[in-house]
Amino acid sequence: EPNYYNSLLPSDAVALLSFKSTADLDNKLLYSLTERYDYCQWRGVKCAQGRVVRLVLSGVGLRGYFSSSTLSRLDQLRVLSLENNSLFGPVPDLSPLVNLKSLFLSRNQFSGAFPPSILSLHRLMILSLSRNNFSGLIPSGINALDRLTSLNLEFNRFNGTLPSMNQSFLTSFNVSGNNLTGVIPVTPTLSRFDASSFRSNPGLCGEIINRACASRSPFFGSSTNKTTSTNKTTSSEAPLGQSAQAQNGGAVVMSPVVTKKKGKESGLVLGFTAGLASLIVLGLCLVVFSLVIKKRNDDGVYEPNPKGDTSSSQQQHQSQIQTPRTTRTVPVTNSDSASQKREKEVQLQATEQLQSRIPNSGSLVFCGESRSQGMYTLEQLMRASAELLGRGSVGITYKAVLDNQLIVTVKRLDATKTAVTSEEAFENHMEIVGGLRHLNLVPIRAYFQSNGERLIIYDYHPNGSLFNLIHGSRSSRAKPLHWTSCLKIAEDVAQGLYYIHQTSSALVHGNLKSTNILLGQDFEACLTDYCLSVLTDSSSASPDDPDSSSYKAPEIRKSSRRPTSKCDVYSFGVLIFELLTGKNASRHPFMAPHDMLDWVRAMRDEEEGTEDNRLGMMTETACLCRVTSPEQRPTMRQVIKMIQEIKESVMAEENDPFR
Ligand SMILES: Nc1ncnc2c1ncn2[C@@H]1O[C@H](COP(=O)(O)OP(=O)(O)OP(=O)(O)O)[C@@H](O)[C@H]1O
């Protein structure tokens, strides 16, 4: 009876144990309770009057995610440090930690937006989120933390402009190595810091770092080159429609500021950097924005759900609907922060789009269960704020936030690469592929084609890709995943592939790799980008990225042959090695199975011993999938059987009382 059990334990002990249950998958913390106040002696814990006031778990080897309603119950906590571990996923609501003064979360793999609940921790003096995968804007609400003395946000993926920080006591500040753009506000607080606090943000400019902004266009010329020369990608937002229109030869020409993808980091974004924002906003915003509001009111296009439809498929998207940001419709005032202005700038551009009307010679075709009720229109999609996630082999992928706050992923196929596929063939293919539904596939919600422009719309997956999970932001120091996670992910992927193969012998994934495996709500692995390679010109050059190319089966690597299901099996073998070792595909050797096992063990830093049996079985499966001759590779059905046998043998070992 969990309630009875919990009521016997002091609540702080319950909080610590429940935190450990998801954040310490490798069982590094030996927390056990025999005496009532034992937990005050646990590693990293310091109590005052029986309540936890400090929890310092820096570099103790935590791996897992930080669940909600765990540590947030430690309402007497003054110091929380989880630095230098392998925690991933978003940071949960910390608002109950009203006494928190120092929060150290740096050097993990946390992702998602800047945790909004932190903004309510009014006593906070030290905040360190550096070296994670946080993305999105640095909220202007950060000024509410007026006691901050130290703020470290370096080496994340924050984008947008820097808010006008005005904390009087701030003496340590670093936002280096993000994707921030625009002018650094010259406030007394920010003026205290020199360029080293802002470096490696190619889009930042202004007096403080002695870099001019005004003459640089974010869309043309030198800034592009500057950006592409860095490993990091930059990010801003722009209406998706602009790029589509540019391709169609429309009036608005905006070449996306895009870097060639490197290190698989989420990419550059179209559109708006605050350099442009400050120019246009200052000059035009007041006048034009009032027109925007008028226009919006006139035609009602900003209604959250224009069709008034609350269909089941709309509900299925609920998890991806963000809380509406009220700033979106408020006119600019002098007191608005830079980020609000920037957001409005995005809207402004969207409205220009609306006024110039994109050529509307086609409409979105919804797939599967969404077919009967279109949840949004092409126009709404074109007005969305878009962020570039990356450039892939068949096109460019965007995250798009619609007016109604629905977030989708839009893949814009490269017209030159898919030109070989006729409109009819594309439609027929998408009718089949768009109907695929499986727990381990990212569903295709809709597609579009007109005048060579082709879009495919998927659900957005905020937990990122398997590539990010394995390699994090620190590829050089990445640790391989825990054994059980490897097995679970391998099984999920195998199930997804098997589902595709058994649907039709003509269907294959064709592009399996760790960037094309996304993590779902429960961290289940979901395949994306499936069945698209068939639409492209198979004679086009093979990918120049050595990792992508290592995933390709040898028989198709340097030929124009189409991938077969056996090519997927080969890629699956490569994936298992990447999972087990944390090493990128291009760094996997080819050796006999027993030598491969030695290599896997060495990469995992594991001694010969307990895990050998399971590692051995898994390595053998991977080797079988990766044999050169396609005929000798197993089918995905056989692979699933192998994985199930491994699971059974693991369970048998775990139930053995003598082990
Ligand atoms: N539905 C989605 N939700 C969240 N992120 C996504 C989604 N689809 C793709 N991504 C991410 O966007 C990035 C770009 O994807 P894209 O498919 O364009 O490139 P790729 O996977 O690296 O290459 P390829 O086109 O060869 O598959 C990848 O990092 C991918 O993980």
PDB file of C-alpha atoms in Angstrom, residues 271-390:
ATOM      1  CA  GLY A 271      14.554  34.671 -40.272  1.00  0.00           C
ATOM      2  CA  PHE A 272      14.800  37.030 -37.534  1.00  0.00           C
ATOM      3  CA  THR A 273      17.741  38.067 -35.610  1.00  0.00           C
ATOM      4  CA  ALA A 274      17.319  40.953 -33.357  1.00  0.00           C
ATOM      5  CA  GLY A 275      19.596  43.068 -35.499  1.00  0.00           C
ATOM      6  CA  LEU A 276      16.736  43.257 -37.919  1.00  0.00           C
ATOM      7  CA  ALA A 277      14.296  43.419 -35.060  1.00  0.00           C
ATOM      8  CA  SER A 278      15.863  46.481 -33.594  1.00  0.00           C
ATOM      9  CA  LEU A 279      15.959  48.215 -36.965  1.00  0.00           C
ATOM     10  CA  ILE A 280      12.437  47.503 -37.989  1.00  0.00           C
ATOM     11  CA  VAL A 281      10.830  47.485 -34.592  1.00  0.00           C
ATOM     12  CA  LEU A 282      12.192  50.849 -33.655  1.00  0.00           C
ATOM     13  CA  GLY A 283      11.237  52.395 -36.949  1.00  0.00           C
ATOM     14  CA  LEU A 284       7.989  50.837 -37.992  1.00  0.00           C
ATOM     15  CA  CYS A 285       6.552  48.826 -35.208  1.00  0.00           C
ATOM     16  CA  LEU A 286       4.199  51.278 -33.605  1.00  0.00           C
ATOM     17  CA  VAL A 287       2.582  52.201 -36.879  1.00  0.00           C
ATOM     18  CA  VAL A 288       2.448  48.838 -38.546  1.00  0.00           C
ATOM     19  CA  PHE A 289       1.630  46.845 -35.506  1.00  0.00           C
ATOM     20  CA  SER A 290      -1.549  48.736 -34.950  1.00  0.00           C
ATOM     21  CA  LEU A 291      -2.468  47.763 -38.512  1.00  0.00           C
ATOM     22  CA  VAL A 292      -1.658  44.203 -37.634  1.00  0.00           C
ATOM     23  CA  ILE A 293      -3.993  44.215 -34.702  1.00  0.00           C
ATOM     24  CA  LYS A 294      -6.678  45.779 -36.840  1.00  0.00           C
ATOM     25  CA  LYS A 295      -6.172  43.271 -39.586  1.00  0.00           C
ATOM     26  CA  ARG A 296      -6.261  40.432 -37.136  1.00  0.00           C
ATOM     27  CA  ASN A 297      -9.456  41.635 -35.616  1.00  0.00           C
ATOM     28  CA  ASP A 298     -10.994  42.152 -39.005  1.00  0.00           C
ATOM     29  CA  ASP A 299     -10.504  38.705 -40.377  1.00  0.00           C
ATOM     30  CA  GLY A 300     -10.223  36.786 -37.134  1.00  0.00           C
ATOM     31  CA  VAL A 301      -7.324  34.702 -38.337  1.00  0.00           C
ATOM     32  CA  TYR A 302      -5.755  34.522 -34.910  1.00  0.00           C
ATOM     33  CA  GLU A 303      -8.581  32.593 -33.371  1.00  0.00           C
ATOM     34  CA  PRO A 304      -7.084  29.611 -31.621  1.00  0.00           C
ATOM     35  CA  ASN A 305      -9.232  27.148 -33.487  1.00  0.00           C
ATOM     36  CA  PRO A 306     -10.778  28.670 -36.555  1.00  0.00           C
ATOM     37  CA  LYS A 307     -12.873  25.640 -37.345  1.00  0.00           C
ATOM     38  CA  GLY A 308     -14.128  25.414 -33.805  1.00  0.00           C
ATOM     39  CA  ASP A 309     -13.210  21.808 -34.046  1.00  0.00           C
ATOM     40  CA  THR A 310     -12.312  19.778 -31.010  1.00  0.00           C
ATOM     41  CA  SER A 311     -11.826  16.583 -32.879  1.00  0.00           C
ATOM     42  CA  SER A 312     -10.115  13.617 -31.377  1.00  0.00           C
ATOM     43  CA  SER A 313      -7.085  14.242 -33.487  1.00  0.00           C
ATOM     44  CA  GLN A 314      -6.914  17.782 -32.203  1.00  0.00           C
ATOM     45  CA  GLN A 315      -6.985  16.360 -28.717  1.00  0.00           C
ATOM     46  CA  GLN A 316      -4.229  13.978 -29.594  1.00  0.00           C
ATOM     47  CA  HIS A 317      -2.040  16.985 -30.133  1.00  0.00           C
ATOM     48  CA  GLN A 318      -2.847  18.456 -26.757  1.00  0.00           C
ATOM     49  CA  SER A 319       0.432  17.435 -25.227  1.00  0.00           C
ATOM     50  CA  GLN A 320       2.230  19.610 -27.688  1.00  0.00           C
ATOM     51  CA  ILE A 321       0.157  22.703 -27.207  1.00  0.00           C
ATOM     52  CA  GLN A 322       2.023  25.363 -25.315  1.00  0.00           C
ATOM     53  CA  THR A 323       0.445  27.738 -22.900  1.00  0.00           C
ATOM     54  CA  PRO A 324      -0.565  30.700 -25.011  1.00  0.00           C
ATOM     55  CA  ARG A 325       1.835  33.576 -24.672  1.00  0.00           C
ATOM     56  CA  THR A 326      -0.263  36.602 -24.051  1.00  0.00           C
ATOM     57  CA  THR A 327       2.389  38.955 -25.348  1.00  0.00           C
ATOM     58  CA  ARG A 328       1.649  37.868 -28.871  1.00  0.00           C
ATOM     59  CA  THR A 329      -1.143  40.310 -29.406  1.00  0.00           C
ATOM     60  CA  VAL A 330      -0.098  43.258 -27.273  1.00  0.00           C
ATOM     61  CA  PRO A 331       1.149  46.327 -29.094  1.00  0.00           C
ATOM     62  CA  VAL A 332       4.737  47.377 -28.557  1.00  0.00           C
ATOM     63  CA  THR A 333       5.357  49.821 -25.754  1.00  0.00           C
ATOM     64  CA  ASN A 334       8.554  51.334 -24.524  1.00  0.00           C
ATOM     65  CA  SER A 335       8.602  49.047 -21.527  1.00  0.00           C
ATOM     66  CA  ASP A 336       8.576  45.898 -23.617  1.00  0.00           C
ATOM     67  CA  SER A 337      11.654  43.777 -23.390  1.00  0.00           C
ATOM     68  CA  ALA A 338      13.833  43.023 -26.361  1.00  0.00           C
ATOM     69  CA  SER A 339      12.514  39.482 -26.562  1.00  0.00           C
ATOM     70  CA  GLN A 340       8.899  40.626 -26.622  1.00  0.00           C
ATOM     71  CA  LYS A 341       9.745  43.021 -29.389  1.00  0.00           C
ATOM     72  CA  ARG A 342      11.401  40.276 -31.257  1.00  0.00           C
ATOM     73  CA  GLU A 343       8.413  38.048 -30.897  1.00  0.00           C
ATOM     74  CA  LYS A 344       6.169  40.777 -32.190  1.00  0.00           C
ATOM     75  CA  GLU A 345       8.546  41.291 -35.027  1.00  0.00           C
ATOM     76  CA  VAL A 346       7.988  37.682 -36.003  1.00  0.00           C
ATOM     77  CA  GLN A 347       4.275  38.350 -35.988  1.00  0.00           C
ATOM     78  CA  LEU A 348       4.691  41.442 -38.011  1.00  0.00           C
ATOM     79  CA  GLN A 349       6.432  39.529 -40.706  1.00  0.00           C
ATOM     80  CA  ALA A 350       3.750  36.870 -40.554  1.00  0.00           C
ATOM     81  CA  THR A 351       1.176  39.489 -41.222  1.00  0.00           C
ATOM     82  CA  GLU A 352       3.081  40.793 -44.198  1.00  0.00           C
ATOM     83  CA  GLN A 353       2.878  37.256 -45.391  1.00  0.00           C
ATOM     84  CA  LEU A 354      -0.828  37.274 -44.883  1.00  0.00           C
ATOM     85  CA  GLN A 355      -1.204  40.470 -46.842  1.00  0.00           C
ATOM     86  CA  SER A 356       0.818  39.294 -49.772  1.00  0.00           C
ATOM     87  CA  ARG A 357      -0.993  35.927 -49.767  1.00  0.00           C
ATOM     88  CA  ILE A 358       1.079  32.942 -50.720  1.00  0.00           C
ATOM     89  CA  PRO A 359       0.006  31.267 -53.955  1.00  0.00           C
ATOM     90  CA  ASN A 360      -2.659  29.024 -52.652  1.00  0.00           C
ATOM     91  CA  SER A 361      -2.894  26.473 -55.375  1.00  0.00           C
ATOM     92  CA  GLY A 362      -2.993  23.464 -53.111  1.00  0.00           C
ATOM     93  CA  SER A 363      -4.092  22.525 -49.675  1.00  0.00           C
ATOM     94  CA  LEU A 364      -2.897  20.345 -46.867  1.00  0.00           C
ATOM     95  CA  VAL A 365      -3.966  16.734 -47.101  1.00  0.00           C
ATOM     96  CA  PHE A 366      -4.458  15.260 -43.663  1.00  0.00           C
ATOM     97  CA  CYS A 367      -3.587  11.621 -43.051  1.00  0.00           C
ATOM     98  CA  GLY A 368      -4.863   8.762 -40.976  1.00  0.00           C
ATOM     99  CA  GLU A 369      -7.341   9.614 -38.253  1.00  0.00           C
ATOM    100  CA  SER A 370      -6.804  13.347 -38.904  1.00  0.00           C
ATOM    101  CA  ARG A 371      -8.101  12.975 -42.450  1.00  0.00           C
ATOM    102  CA  SER A 372     -11.686  14.011 -41.894  1.00  0.00           C
ATOM    103  CA  GLN A 373     -10.946  17.107 -39.858  1.00  0.00           C
ATOM    104  CA  GLY A 374      -8.210  19.411 -41.047  1.00  0.00           C
ATOM    105  CA  MET A 375      -6.776  20.809 -37.869  1.00  0.00           C
ATOM    106  CA  TYR A 376      -5.115  23.783 -39.475  1.00  0.00           C
ATOM    107  CA  THR A 377      -4.879  25.272 -42.894  1.00  0.00           C
ATOM    108  CA  LEU A 378      -1.930  25.822 -45.148  1.00  0.00           C
ATOM    109  CA  GLU A 379      -2.265  29.527 -44.475  1.00  0.00           C
ATOM    110  CA  GLN A 380      -1.985  28.988 -40.753  1.00  0.00           C
ATOM    111  CA  LEU A 381       1.058  26.851 -41.305  1.00  0.00           C
ATOM    112  CA  MET A 382       2.645  29.502 -43.476  1.00  0.00           C
ATOM    113  CA  ARG A 383       2.065  32.071 -40.767  1.00  0.00           C
ATOM    114  CA  ALA A 384       3.693  29.918 -38.094  1.00  0.00           C
ATOM    115  CA  SER A 385       6.880  30.947 -36.353  1.00  0.00           C
ATOM    116  CA  ALA A 386       9.462  28.571 -37.656  1.00  0.00           C
ATOM    117  CA  GLU A 387      12.709  27.382 -36.219  1.00  0.00           C
ATOM    118  CA  LEU A 388      15.099  25.363 -38.285  1.00  0.00           C
ATOM    119  CA  LEU A 389      15.876  22.009 -36.716  1.00  0.00           C
ATOM    120  CA  GLY A 390      18.313  20.870 -39.335  1.00  0.00           C
TER     121      GLY A 390
END
